[in-house]
Amino acid sequence: MKILCIHGPNLNMLGKRPKIHYGELTLEEIYQTLVETFPQIEFTFYQSNHEGEIIDTIHASLDENYDGLLINPGALCHQSVALRDALEIVAIKKVEVHLSNINEREDFRKINYIKDVVDQCFMGKKIESYIEAVKFF
Ligand code: DQA
């Protein structure tokens, strides 16, 4: 099984961001945990701080034979109709992941433009949100 794993803005700064919300692990350590926990899965990891680059990557994924798309969009889920429209095009299984519980934080994080164009969302359990998401695939 091949999974494309996309991370949005500021997630390259994990480890320096508030640990109360996002935990201790760096993005590299999250990648490592996934690879070690699921050795049978072929992960492709991509992170960008730029909305357009993420959308280009989603478009390009249509020409690859991925079985699933896992995305932690960071703040883009709260603000990007363009990201939503790009995800809508993707026919494979899509899972949204958040380290923190976006429904129990500031009101602006309760706005989620992508929630109904993904198959499932796992949030609020830090690294465990990712583990649950990959198991869902
Ligand atoms: C996040 C939640 C978002 O609200 C925030 O902007 C992030 C990280 C999470 O993983 O909890 O950058 O996606």
Short mmCIF file of N, CA, C and O and ligand atoms in Angstrom, two decimals:
data_model
loop_
_atom_site.label_atom_id
_atom_site.label_comp_id
_atom_site.label_asym_id
_atom_site.label_seq_id
_atom_site.Cartn_x
_atom_site.Cartn_y
_atom_site.Cartn_z
N MET A 1 0.84 -1.20 0.00
CA MET A 1 0.00 0.00 0.00
C MET A 1 0.88 1.25 0.00
O MET A 1 1.85 1.33 0.74
N LYS A 2 0.51 2.20 -0.86
CA LYS A 2 1.29 3.45 -0.98
C LYS A 2 0.46 4.63 -0.46
O LYS A 2 -0.65 4.86 -0.95
N ILE A 3 1.01 5.33 0.50
CA ILE A 3 0.29 6.48 1.08
C ILE A 3 1.09 7.76 0.92
O ILE A 3 2.28 7.81 1.26
N LEU A 4 0.41 8.76 0.36
CA LEU A 4 1.01 10.10 0.28
C LEU A 4 0.63 10.86 1.55
O LEU A 4 -0.56 10.95 1.89
N CYS A 5 1.63 11.39 2.21
CA CYS A 5 1.43 12.02 3.51
C CYS A 5 1.83 13.50 3.40
O CYS A 5 3.02 13.80 3.25
N ILE A 6 0.84 14.38 3.42
CA ILE A 6 1.09 15.81 3.18
C ILE A 6 0.94 16.60 4.48
O ILE A 6 -0.03 16.40 5.22
N HIS A 7 1.89 17.49 4.71
CA HIS A 7 1.81 18.39 5.86
C HIS A 7 1.85 19.84 5.39
O HIS A 7 2.66 20.20 4.54
N GLY A 8 0.99 20.65 6.00
CA GLY A 8 0.89 22.05 5.62
C GLY A 8 1.75 22.97 6.48
O GLY A 8 2.68 22.52 7.16
N PRO A 9 1.42 24.26 6.43
CA PRO A 9 2.24 25.31 7.04
C PRO A 9 2.56 25.09 8.52
O PRO A 9 1.70 24.67 9.29
N ASN A 10 3.79 25.41 8.83
CA ASN A 10 4.33 25.43 10.21
C ASN A 10 4.54 24.06 10.83
O ASN A 10 5.06 23.95 11.94
N LEU A 11 4.16 23.01 10.12
CA LEU A 11 4.35 21.68 10.72
C LEU A 11 5.81 21.25 10.65
O LEU A 11 6.23 20.36 11.40
N ASN A 12 6.60 21.91 9.82
CA ASN A 12 8.06 21.68 9.84
C ASN A 12 8.68 22.23 11.13
O ASN A 12 9.82 21.92 11.44
N MET A 13 7.91 23.00 11.88
CA MET A 13 8.43 23.59 13.13
C MET A 13 8.01 22.80 14.37
O MET A 13 8.23 23.25 15.51
N LEU A 14 7.40 21.65 14.17
CA LEU A 14 7.03 20.82 15.33
C LEU A 14 8.28 20.56 16.16
O LEU A 14 9.36 20.34 15.61
N GLY A 15 8.11 20.54 17.46
CA GLY A 15 9.28 20.46 18.35
C GLY A 15 9.54 21.83 18.95
O GLY A 15 9.96 21.95 20.10
N LYS A 16 9.25 22.88 18.15
CA LYS A 16 9.39 24.26 18.64
C LYS A 16 8.02 24.88 18.92
O LYS A 16 7.92 25.94 19.51
N ARG A 17 6.96 24.24 18.46
CA ARG A 17 5.60 24.78 18.64
C ARG A 17 5.06 24.31 20.00
O ARG A 17 5.59 23.37 20.59
N PRO A 18 3.96 24.94 20.48
CA PRO A 18 3.48 24.61 21.83
C PRO A 18 3.23 23.11 22.03
O PRO A 18 2.38 22.52 21.36
N LYS A 19 3.97 22.54 22.96
CA LYS A 19 3.92 21.09 23.17
C LYS A 19 2.58 20.66 23.76
O LYS A 19 2.14 19.53 23.56
N ILE A 20 1.95 21.59 24.46
CA ILE A 20 0.64 21.28 25.05
C ILE A 20 -0.36 20.88 23.96
O ILE A 20 -1.18 19.99 24.14
N HIS A 21 -0.24 21.52 22.79
CA HIS A 21 -1.16 21.19 21.68
C HIS A 21 -0.60 20.09 20.78
O HIS A 21 -1.34 19.22 20.31
N TYR A 22 0.71 20.17 20.53
CA TYR A 22 1.26 19.36 19.43
C TYR A 22 2.23 18.26 19.87
O TYR A 22 2.69 17.49 19.02
N GLY A 23 2.53 18.21 21.16
CA GLY A 23 3.42 17.16 21.65
C GLY A 23 4.89 17.49 21.43
O GLY A 23 5.25 18.61 21.04
N GLU A 24 5.72 16.49 21.67
CA GLU A 24 7.17 16.67 21.70
C GLU A 24 7.83 16.39 20.36
O GLU A 24 8.94 16.83 20.11
N LEU A 25 7.18 15.59 19.53
CA LEU A 25 7.88 15.05 18.36
C LEU A 25 8.07 16.08 17.25
O LEU A 25 7.21 16.92 17.00
N THR A 26 9.22 16.00 16.59
CA THR A 26 9.44 16.80 15.38
C THR A 26 8.72 16.10 14.23
O THR A 26 8.32 14.93 14.34
N LEU A 27 8.60 16.79 13.11
CA LEU A 27 7.95 16.18 11.94
C LEU A 27 8.75 14.97 11.48
O LEU A 27 8.18 13.92 11.15
N GLU A 28 10.07 15.10 11.52
CA GLU A 28 10.95 14.00 11.13
C GLU A 28 10.70 12.78 12.03
O GLU A 28 10.66 11.63 11.54
N GLU A 29 10.50 13.03 13.30
CA GLU A 29 10.23 11.92 14.24
C GLU A 29 8.86 11.29 14.00
O GLU A 29 8.67 10.09 14.19
N ILE A 30 7.91 12.11 13.58
CA ILE A 30 6.59 11.56 13.22
C ILE A 30 6.74 10.65 12.00
O ILE A 30 6.23 9.52 11.99
N TYR A 31 7.48 11.12 10.99
CA TYR A 31 7.72 10.28 9.80
C TYR A 31 8.35 8.95 10.21
O TYR A 31 7.92 7.89 9.78
N GLN A 32 9.38 9.06 11.05
CA GLN A 32 10.13 7.87 11.50
C GLN A 32 9.21 6.89 12.23
O GLN A 32 9.27 5.68 12.00
N THR A 33 8.36 7.42 13.11
CA THR A 33 7.42 6.57 13.86
C THR A 33 6.49 5.84 12.91
O THR A 33 6.23 4.64 13.07
N LEU A 34 6.01 6.53 11.88
CA LEU A 34 5.08 5.89 10.94
C LEU A 34 5.78 4.78 10.16
O LEU A 34 5.24 3.69 10.00
N VAL A 35 6.99 5.08 9.70
CA VAL A 35 7.75 4.09 8.92
C VAL A 35 8.03 2.85 9.78
O VAL A 35 7.90 1.71 9.32
N GLU A 36 8.39 3.09 11.05
CA GLU A 36 8.72 1.96 11.94
C GLU A 36 7.47 1.18 12.36
O GLU A 36 7.50 -0.04 12.49
N THR A 37 6.36 1.89 12.54
CA THR A 37 5.14 1.22 12.99
C THR A 37 4.47 0.44 11.87
O THR A 37 3.82 -0.58 12.10
N PHE A 38 4.64 0.97 10.63
CA PHE A 38 3.97 0.33 9.49
C PHE A 38 5.00 0.00 8.39
O PHE A 38 4.99 0.63 7.31
N PRO A 39 5.89 -0.97 8.66
CA PRO A 39 6.96 -1.26 7.69
C PRO A 39 6.43 -1.75 6.34
O PRO A 39 7.11 -1.65 5.33
N GLN A 40 5.21 -2.25 6.32
CA GLN A 40 4.63 -2.79 5.09
C GLN A 40 4.09 -1.67 4.18
O GLN A 40 3.77 -1.92 3.01
N ILE A 41 4.00 -0.46 4.69
CA ILE A 41 3.43 0.65 3.90
C ILE A 41 4.55 1.51 3.32
O ILE A 41 5.53 1.81 3.99
N GLU A 42 4.36 1.87 2.06
CA GLU A 42 5.32 2.76 1.40
C GLU A 42 4.80 4.20 1.52
O GLU A 42 3.80 4.56 0.89
N PHE A 43 5.46 4.99 2.37
CA PHE A 43 5.04 6.38 2.58
C PHE A 43 5.82 7.32 1.67
O PHE A 43 7.03 7.15 1.48
N THR A 44 5.13 8.31 1.14
CA THR A 44 5.80 9.45 0.51
C THR A 44 5.46 10.67 1.35
O THR A 44 4.28 10.98 1.55
N PHE A 45 6.49 11.33 1.90
CA PHE A 45 6.26 12.46 2.79
C PHE A 45 6.51 13.77 2.07
O PHE A 45 7.51 13.91 1.35
N TYR A 46 5.62 14.72 2.29
CA TYR A 46 5.76 16.04 1.67
C TYR A 46 5.27 17.10 2.66
O TYR A 46 4.20 16.93 3.26
N GLN A 47 6.05 18.15 2.82
CA GLN A 47 5.61 19.28 3.66
C GLN A 47 5.90 20.58 2.92
O GLN A 47 6.93 20.72 2.27
N SER A 48 4.95 21.51 3.00
CA SER A 48 5.19 22.84 2.44
C SER A 48 4.46 23.88 3.27
O SER A 48 3.40 23.62 3.84
N ASN A 49 5.05 25.07 3.28
CA ASN A 49 4.39 26.21 3.94
C ASN A 49 3.57 27.02 2.95
O ASN A 49 3.02 28.06 3.30
N HIS A 50 3.48 26.52 1.71
CA HIS A 50 2.86 27.29 0.61
C HIS A 50 1.63 26.56 0.06
O HIS A 50 1.74 25.45 -0.47
N GLU A 51 0.51 27.23 0.18
CA GLU A 51 -0.77 26.64 -0.25
C GLU A 51 -0.72 26.12 -1.69
O GLU A 51 -1.13 24.99 -1.97
N GLY A 52 -0.20 26.95 -2.61
CA GLY A 52 -0.17 26.57 -4.02
C GLY A 52 0.68 25.33 -4.27
O GLY A 52 0.33 24.47 -5.09
N GLU A 53 1.78 25.23 -3.54
CA GLU A 53 2.65 24.05 -3.71
C GLU A 53 1.95 22.78 -3.22
O GLU A 53 2.10 21.71 -3.81
N ILE A 54 1.18 22.93 -2.17
CA ILE A 54 0.43 21.77 -1.66
C ILE A 54 -0.63 21.36 -2.69
O ILE A 54 -0.81 20.17 -2.98
N ILE A 55 -1.29 22.35 -3.25
CA ILE A 55 -2.32 22.05 -4.27
C ILE A 55 -1.68 21.41 -5.50
O ILE A 55 -2.20 20.42 -6.04
N ASP A 56 -0.52 21.91 -5.92
CA ASP A 56 0.20 21.29 -7.05
C ASP A 56 0.55 19.83 -6.73
O ASP A 56 0.44 18.96 -7.60
N THR A 57 0.94 19.58 -5.51
CA THR A 57 1.30 18.21 -5.11
C THR A 57 0.07 17.31 -5.13
O THR A 57 0.15 16.15 -5.55
N ILE A 58 -1.05 17.84 -4.69
CA ILE A 58 -2.30 17.05 -4.74
C ILE A 58 -2.65 16.75 -6.20
O ILE A 58 -2.99 15.61 -6.55
N HIS A 59 -2.53 17.75 -7.07
CA HIS A 59 -2.82 17.52 -8.50
C HIS A 59 -1.89 16.45 -9.08
O HIS A 59 -2.34 15.54 -9.78
N ALA A 60 -0.61 16.57 -8.77
CA ALA A 60 0.38 15.63 -9.31
C ALA A 60 0.11 14.21 -8.81
O ALA A 60 0.39 13.23 -9.51
N SER A 61 -0.47 14.09 -7.63
CA SER A 61 -0.73 12.75 -7.06
C SER A 61 -1.73 11.98 -7.90
O SER A 61 -1.79 10.75 -7.84
N LEU A 62 -2.52 12.70 -8.69
CA LEU A 62 -3.52 12.02 -9.54
C LEU A 62 -2.86 11.13 -10.58
O LEU A 62 -3.45 10.17 -11.06
N ASP A 63 -1.61 11.46 -10.94
CA ASP A 63 -0.89 10.66 -11.94
C ASP A 63 -0.04 9.56 -11.30
O ASP A 63 0.70 8.87 -11.99
N GLU A 64 -0.10 9.44 -9.99
CA GLU A 64 0.67 8.41 -9.28
C GLU A 64 -0.33 7.35 -8.80
O GLU A 64 -1.52 7.62 -8.75
N ASN A 65 0.20 6.20 -8.46
CA ASN A 65 -0.74 5.15 -8.02
C ASN A 65 -0.79 5.00 -6.50
O ASN A 65 -0.55 3.93 -5.96
N TYR A 66 -1.10 6.12 -5.84
CA TYR A 66 -1.27 6.06 -4.38
C TYR A 66 -2.58 5.37 -4.03
O TYR A 66 -3.57 5.48 -4.76
N ASP A 67 -2.56 4.67 -2.89
CA ASP A 67 -3.78 4.04 -2.39
C ASP A 67 -4.51 4.96 -1.42
O ASP A 67 -5.70 4.78 -1.16
N GLY A 68 -3.79 5.90 -0.84
CA GLY A 68 -4.41 6.77 0.13
C GLY A 68 -3.66 8.09 0.28
O GLY A 68 -2.47 8.18 -0.04
N LEU A 69 -4.40 9.09 0.73
CA LEU A 69 -3.82 10.41 0.99
C LEU A 69 -4.10 10.78 2.44
O LEU A 69 -5.26 10.85 2.86
N LEU A 70 -3.03 11.00 3.19
CA LEU A 70 -3.16 11.45 4.58
C LEU A 70 -2.70 12.91 4.59
O LEU A 70 -1.64 13.22 4.07
N ILE A 71 -3.53 13.78 5.14
CA ILE A 71 -3.13 15.20 5.17
C ILE A 71 -3.35 15.81 6.55
O ILE A 71 -4.44 15.67 7.12
N ASN A 72 -2.28 16.42 7.06
CA ASN A 72 -2.45 17.35 8.17
C ASN A 72 -2.26 18.73 7.53
O ASN A 72 -1.13 19.14 7.25
N PRO A 73 -3.36 19.42 7.27
CA PRO A 73 -3.30 20.68 6.52
C PRO A 73 -2.82 21.86 7.35
O PRO A 73 -2.65 22.96 6.82
N GLY A 74 -2.61 21.63 8.67
CA GLY A 74 -2.31 22.78 9.54
C GLY A 74 -3.46 23.78 9.44
O GLY A 74 -4.62 23.39 9.27
N ALA A 75 -3.12 25.06 9.49
CA ALA A 75 -4.15 26.10 9.50
C ALA A 75 -4.92 26.20 8.19
O ALA A 75 -5.99 26.82 8.15
N LEU A 76 -4.41 25.59 7.12
CA LEU A 76 -5.11 25.72 5.83
C LEU A 76 -6.54 25.18 5.87
O LEU A 76 -7.40 25.65 5.13
N CYS A 77 -6.79 24.20 6.74
CA CYS A 77 -8.17 23.67 6.78
C CYS A 77 -9.16 24.73 7.27
O CYS A 77 -10.34 24.65 6.98
N HIS A 78 -8.66 25.73 8.01
CA HIS A 78 -9.54 26.76 8.55
C HIS A 78 -9.77 27.91 7.57
O HIS A 78 -10.56 28.80 7.85
N GLN A 79 -9.03 27.90 6.45
CA GLN A 79 -9.07 29.10 5.61
C GLN A 79 -9.05 28.86 4.11
O GLN A 79 -9.24 29.80 3.35
N SER A 80 -8.84 27.61 3.67
CA SER A 80 -8.57 27.43 2.24
C SER A 80 -9.66 26.66 1.50
O SER A 80 -9.73 25.42 1.56
N VAL A 81 -10.48 27.40 0.76
CA VAL A 81 -11.45 26.78 -0.14
C VAL A 81 -10.70 26.10 -1.28
O VAL A 81 -11.10 25.06 -1.79
N ALA A 82 -9.56 26.69 -1.68
CA ALA A 82 -8.76 26.12 -2.77
C ALA A 82 -8.24 24.73 -2.41
O ALA A 82 -8.25 23.82 -3.25
N LEU A 83 -7.83 24.56 -1.16
CA LEU A 83 -7.37 23.23 -0.73
C LEU A 83 -8.54 22.25 -0.76
O LEU A 83 -8.43 21.12 -1.24
N ARG A 84 -9.68 22.70 -0.30
CA ARG A 84 -10.89 21.86 -0.33
C ARG A 84 -11.18 21.41 -1.77
O ARG A 84 -11.44 20.24 -2.03
N ASP A 85 -11.15 22.38 -2.69
CA ASP A 85 -11.48 22.06 -4.10
C ASP A 85 -10.48 21.06 -4.68
O ASP A 85 -10.86 20.19 -5.47
N ALA A 86 -9.22 21.19 -4.30
CA ALA A 86 -8.20 20.25 -4.80
C ALA A 86 -8.46 18.85 -4.24
O ALA A 86 -8.41 17.85 -4.98
N LEU A 87 -8.76 18.76 -2.96
CA LEU A 87 -9.00 17.45 -2.34
C LEU A 87 -10.23 16.77 -2.93
O LEU A 87 -10.29 15.55 -3.06
N GLU A 88 -11.20 17.60 -3.30
CA GLU A 88 -12.44 17.07 -3.88
C GLU A 88 -12.19 16.28 -5.17
O GLU A 88 -12.92 15.36 -5.51
N ILE A 89 -11.12 16.64 -5.89
CA ILE A 89 -10.80 15.98 -7.16
C ILE A 89 -10.24 14.57 -6.93
O ILE A 89 -10.36 13.71 -7.79
N VAL A 90 -9.64 14.38 -5.77
CA VAL A 90 -8.92 13.12 -5.51
C VAL A 90 -9.91 12.01 -5.16
O VAL A 90 -10.72 12.16 -4.24
N ALA A 91 -9.81 10.90 -5.91
CA ALA A 91 -10.80 9.84 -5.75
C ALA A 91 -10.39 8.78 -4.71
O ALA A 91 -11.23 8.07 -4.20
N ILE A 92 -9.10 8.69 -4.41
CA ILE A 92 -8.65 7.67 -3.44
C ILE A 92 -9.07 8.07 -2.02
O ILE A 92 -9.50 9.20 -1.79
N LYS A 93 -8.90 7.14 -1.09
CA LYS A 93 -9.29 7.41 0.29
C LYS A 93 -8.44 8.54 0.87
O LYS A 93 -7.22 8.56 0.70
N LYS A 94 -9.10 9.49 1.53
CA LYS A 94 -8.42 10.66 2.08
C LYS A 94 -8.71 10.77 3.57
O LYS A 94 -9.87 10.68 3.98
N VAL A 95 -7.66 10.97 4.35
CA VAL A 95 -7.83 11.10 5.79
C VAL A 95 -7.15 12.37 6.27
O VAL A 95 -6.01 12.67 5.90
N GLU A 96 -7.88 13.11 7.07
CA GLU A 96 -7.35 14.34 7.67
C GLU A 96 -6.88 14.03 9.09
O GLU A 96 -7.54 13.28 9.81
N VAL A 97 -5.74 14.58 9.43
CA VAL A 97 -5.16 14.33 10.76
C VAL A 97 -4.80 15.66 11.41
O VAL A 97 -4.30 16.57 10.75
N HIS A 98 -5.06 15.75 12.70
CA HIS A 98 -4.56 16.87 13.50
C HIS A 98 -4.00 16.33 14.81
O HIS A 98 -4.60 15.43 15.42
N LEU A 99 -2.88 16.89 15.22
CA LEU A 99 -2.29 16.50 16.50
C LEU A 99 -3.18 16.93 17.67
O LEU A 99 -3.38 16.19 18.62
N SER A 100 -3.71 18.15 17.55
CA SER A 100 -4.56 18.71 18.61
C SER A 100 -6.03 18.50 18.25
O SER A 100 -6.36 18.13 17.12
N ASN A 101 -6.89 18.76 19.22
CA ASN A 101 -8.32 18.67 18.93
C ASN A 101 -8.81 20.06 18.53
O ASN A 101 -9.06 20.92 19.38
N ILE A 102 -8.98 20.27 17.23
CA ILE A 102 -9.31 21.61 16.72
C ILE A 102 -10.72 22.04 17.14
O ILE A 102 -11.04 23.23 17.07
N ASN A 103 -11.52 21.10 17.58
CA ASN A 103 -12.89 21.46 18.02
C ASN A 103 -12.93 21.93 19.47
O ASN A 103 -13.97 22.40 19.94
N GLU A 104 -11.81 21.79 20.16
CA GLU A 104 -11.79 22.19 21.58
C GLU A 104 -10.80 23.32 21.83
O GLU A 104 -10.31 23.48 22.93
N ARG A 105 -10.49 24.07 20.76
CA ARG A 105 -9.55 25.18 20.91
C ARG A 105 -10.28 26.49 20.55
O ARG A 105 -11.47 26.61 20.81
N GLU A 106 -9.58 27.44 19.95
CA GLU A 106 -10.20 28.72 19.62
C GLU A 106 -11.34 28.49 18.61
O GLU A 106 -11.30 27.56 17.81
N ASP A 107 -12.34 29.42 18.65
CA ASP A 107 -13.49 29.27 17.75
C ASP A 107 -13.08 29.22 16.28
O ASP A 107 -13.67 28.49 15.50
N PHE A 108 -12.03 30.00 15.90
CA PHE A 108 -11.67 30.02 14.48
C PHE A 108 -11.15 28.67 14.00
O PHE A 108 -11.19 28.36 12.82
N ARG A 109 -10.70 27.82 14.91
CA ARG A 109 -10.23 26.48 14.51
C ARG A 109 -11.40 25.50 14.32
O ARG A 109 -11.22 24.41 13.80
N LYS A 110 -12.58 25.92 14.75
CA LYS A 110 -13.76 25.04 14.55
C LYS A 110 -14.24 25.13 13.11
O LYS A 110 -15.01 24.28 12.65
N ILE A 111 -13.83 26.18 12.39
CA ILE A 111 -14.16 26.26 10.96
C ILE A 111 -13.23 25.31 10.23
O ILE A 111 -12.02 25.39 10.37
N ASN A 112 -13.82 24.38 9.49
CA ASN A 112 -12.98 23.40 8.78
C ASN A 112 -13.56 23.22 7.37
O ASN A 112 -14.62 22.60 7.20
N TYR A 113 -12.84 23.77 6.39
CA TYR A 113 -13.33 23.73 5.00
C TYR A 113 -13.16 22.37 4.34
O TYR A 113 -13.72 22.15 3.28
N ILE A 114 -12.36 21.51 4.94
CA ILE A 114 -12.09 20.24 4.22
C ILE A 114 -12.80 19.04 4.83
O ILE A 114 -12.76 17.95 4.25
N LYS A 115 -13.43 19.22 5.96
CA LYS A 115 -13.91 18.04 6.71
C LYS A 115 -14.87 17.16 5.90
O LYS A 115 -14.88 15.95 6.07
N ASP A 116 -15.68 17.75 5.02
CA ASP A 116 -16.62 16.90 4.30
C ASP A 116 -16.12 16.47 2.91
O ASP A 116 -16.87 15.88 2.14
N VAL A 117 -14.86 16.74 2.61
CA VAL A 117 -14.29 16.17 1.38
C VAL A 117 -13.21 15.11 1.71
O VAL A 117 -12.52 14.64 0.82
N VAL A 118 -13.10 14.78 2.98
CA VAL A 118 -12.22 13.66 3.37
C VAL A 118 -13.10 12.53 3.89
O VAL A 118 -14.27 12.74 4.25
N ASP A 119 -12.54 11.33 3.92
CA ASP A 119 -13.32 10.17 4.37
C ASP A 119 -13.41 10.08 5.88
O ASP A 119 -14.37 9.54 6.42
N GLN A 120 -12.38 10.59 6.53
CA GLN A 120 -12.34 10.45 7.99
C GLN A 120 -11.36 11.48 8.55
O GLN A 120 -10.44 11.91 7.85
N CYS A 121 -11.58 11.86 9.79
CA CYS A 121 -10.65 12.78 10.44
C CYS A 121 -10.27 12.22 11.81
O CYS A 121 -11.13 11.75 12.56
N PHE A 122 -8.98 12.23 12.08
CA PHE A 122 -8.48 11.78 13.39
C PHE A 122 -7.76 12.96 14.03
O PHE A 122 -6.88 13.56 13.40
N MET A 123 -8.12 13.28 15.25
CA MET A 123 -7.52 14.47 15.87
C MET A 123 -7.44 14.33 17.38
O MET A 123 -8.10 13.47 17.98
N GLY A 124 -6.56 15.17 17.94
CA GLY A 124 -6.55 15.34 19.39
C GLY A 124 -5.73 14.34 20.15
O GLY A 124 -5.67 14.38 21.38
N LYS A 125 -5.08 13.41 19.44
CA LYS A 125 -4.33 12.37 20.16
C LYS A 125 -2.85 12.41 19.80
O LYS A 125 -2.16 11.39 19.89
N LYS A 126 -2.39 13.57 19.34
CA LYS A 126 -0.98 13.73 18.94
C LYS A 126 -0.56 12.61 18.00
O LYS A 126 -1.27 12.33 17.06
N ILE A 127 0.56 11.92 18.26
CA ILE A 127 1.05 10.91 17.31
C ILE A 127 0.01 9.80 17.11
O ILE A 127 -0.11 9.24 16.01
N GLU A 128 -0.76 9.52 18.13
CA GLU A 128 -1.78 8.45 18.04
C GLU A 128 -2.83 8.79 16.97
O GLU A 128 -3.41 7.88 16.36
N SER A 129 -3.07 10.07 16.71
CA SER A 129 -4.01 10.44 15.63
C SER A 129 -3.50 9.88 14.30
O SER A 129 -4.29 9.41 13.47
N TYR A 130 -2.18 9.94 14.11
CA TYR A 130 -1.58 9.42 12.86
C TYR A 130 -1.68 7.90 12.79
O TYR A 130 -1.98 7.34 11.73
N ILE A 131 -1.42 7.26 13.92
CA ILE A 131 -1.46 5.79 13.95
C ILE A 131 -2.88 5.33 13.59
O ILE A 131 -3.07 4.43 12.76
N GLU A 132 -3.87 5.97 14.20
CA GLU A 132 -5.26 5.61 13.93
C GLU A 132 -5.60 5.86 12.46
O GLU A 132 -6.31 5.08 11.83
N ALA A 133 -5.09 6.96 11.93
CA ALA A 133 -5.37 7.30 10.52
C ALA A 133 -4.81 6.24 9.57
O ALA A 133 -5.50 5.80 8.64
N VAL A 134 -3.58 5.82 9.82
CA VAL A 134 -2.96 4.82 8.93
C VAL A 134 -3.69 3.49 9.07
O VAL A 134 -3.94 2.79 8.07
N LYS A 135 -4.10 3.13 10.29
CA LYS A 135 -4.87 1.90 10.48
C LYS A 135 -6.19 1.97 9.71
O LYS A 135 -6.66 0.96 9.20
N PHE A 136 -6.77 3.15 9.63
CA PHE A 136 -8.02 3.33 8.89
C PHE A 136 -7.85 2.96 7.41
O PHE A 136 -8.74 2.38 6.80
N PHE A 137 -6.65 3.25 6.86
CA PHE A 137 -6.41 2.87 5.46
C PHE A 137 -6.38 1.35 5.33
O PHE A 137 -6.73 0.80 4.34
C1 DQA B 1 -2.99 21.40 13.51
C2 DQA B 1 -4.15 22.24 14.03
C3 DQA B 1 -4.26 23.55 13.29
O1 DQA B 1 -5.31 24.33 13.82
C4 DQA B 1 -2.97 24.35 13.42
O2 DQA B 1 -3.05 25.53 12.65
C5 DQA B 1 -1.77 23.56 13.06
C6 DQA B 1 -1.68 22.17 13.51
C7 DQA B 1 -2.79 20.13 14.37
O3 DQA B 1 -2.12 19.21 13.91
O4 DQA B 1 -3.29 20.07 15.50
O5 DQA B 1 -0.82 24.06 12.46
O6 DQA B 1 -3.28 20.97 12.19
#
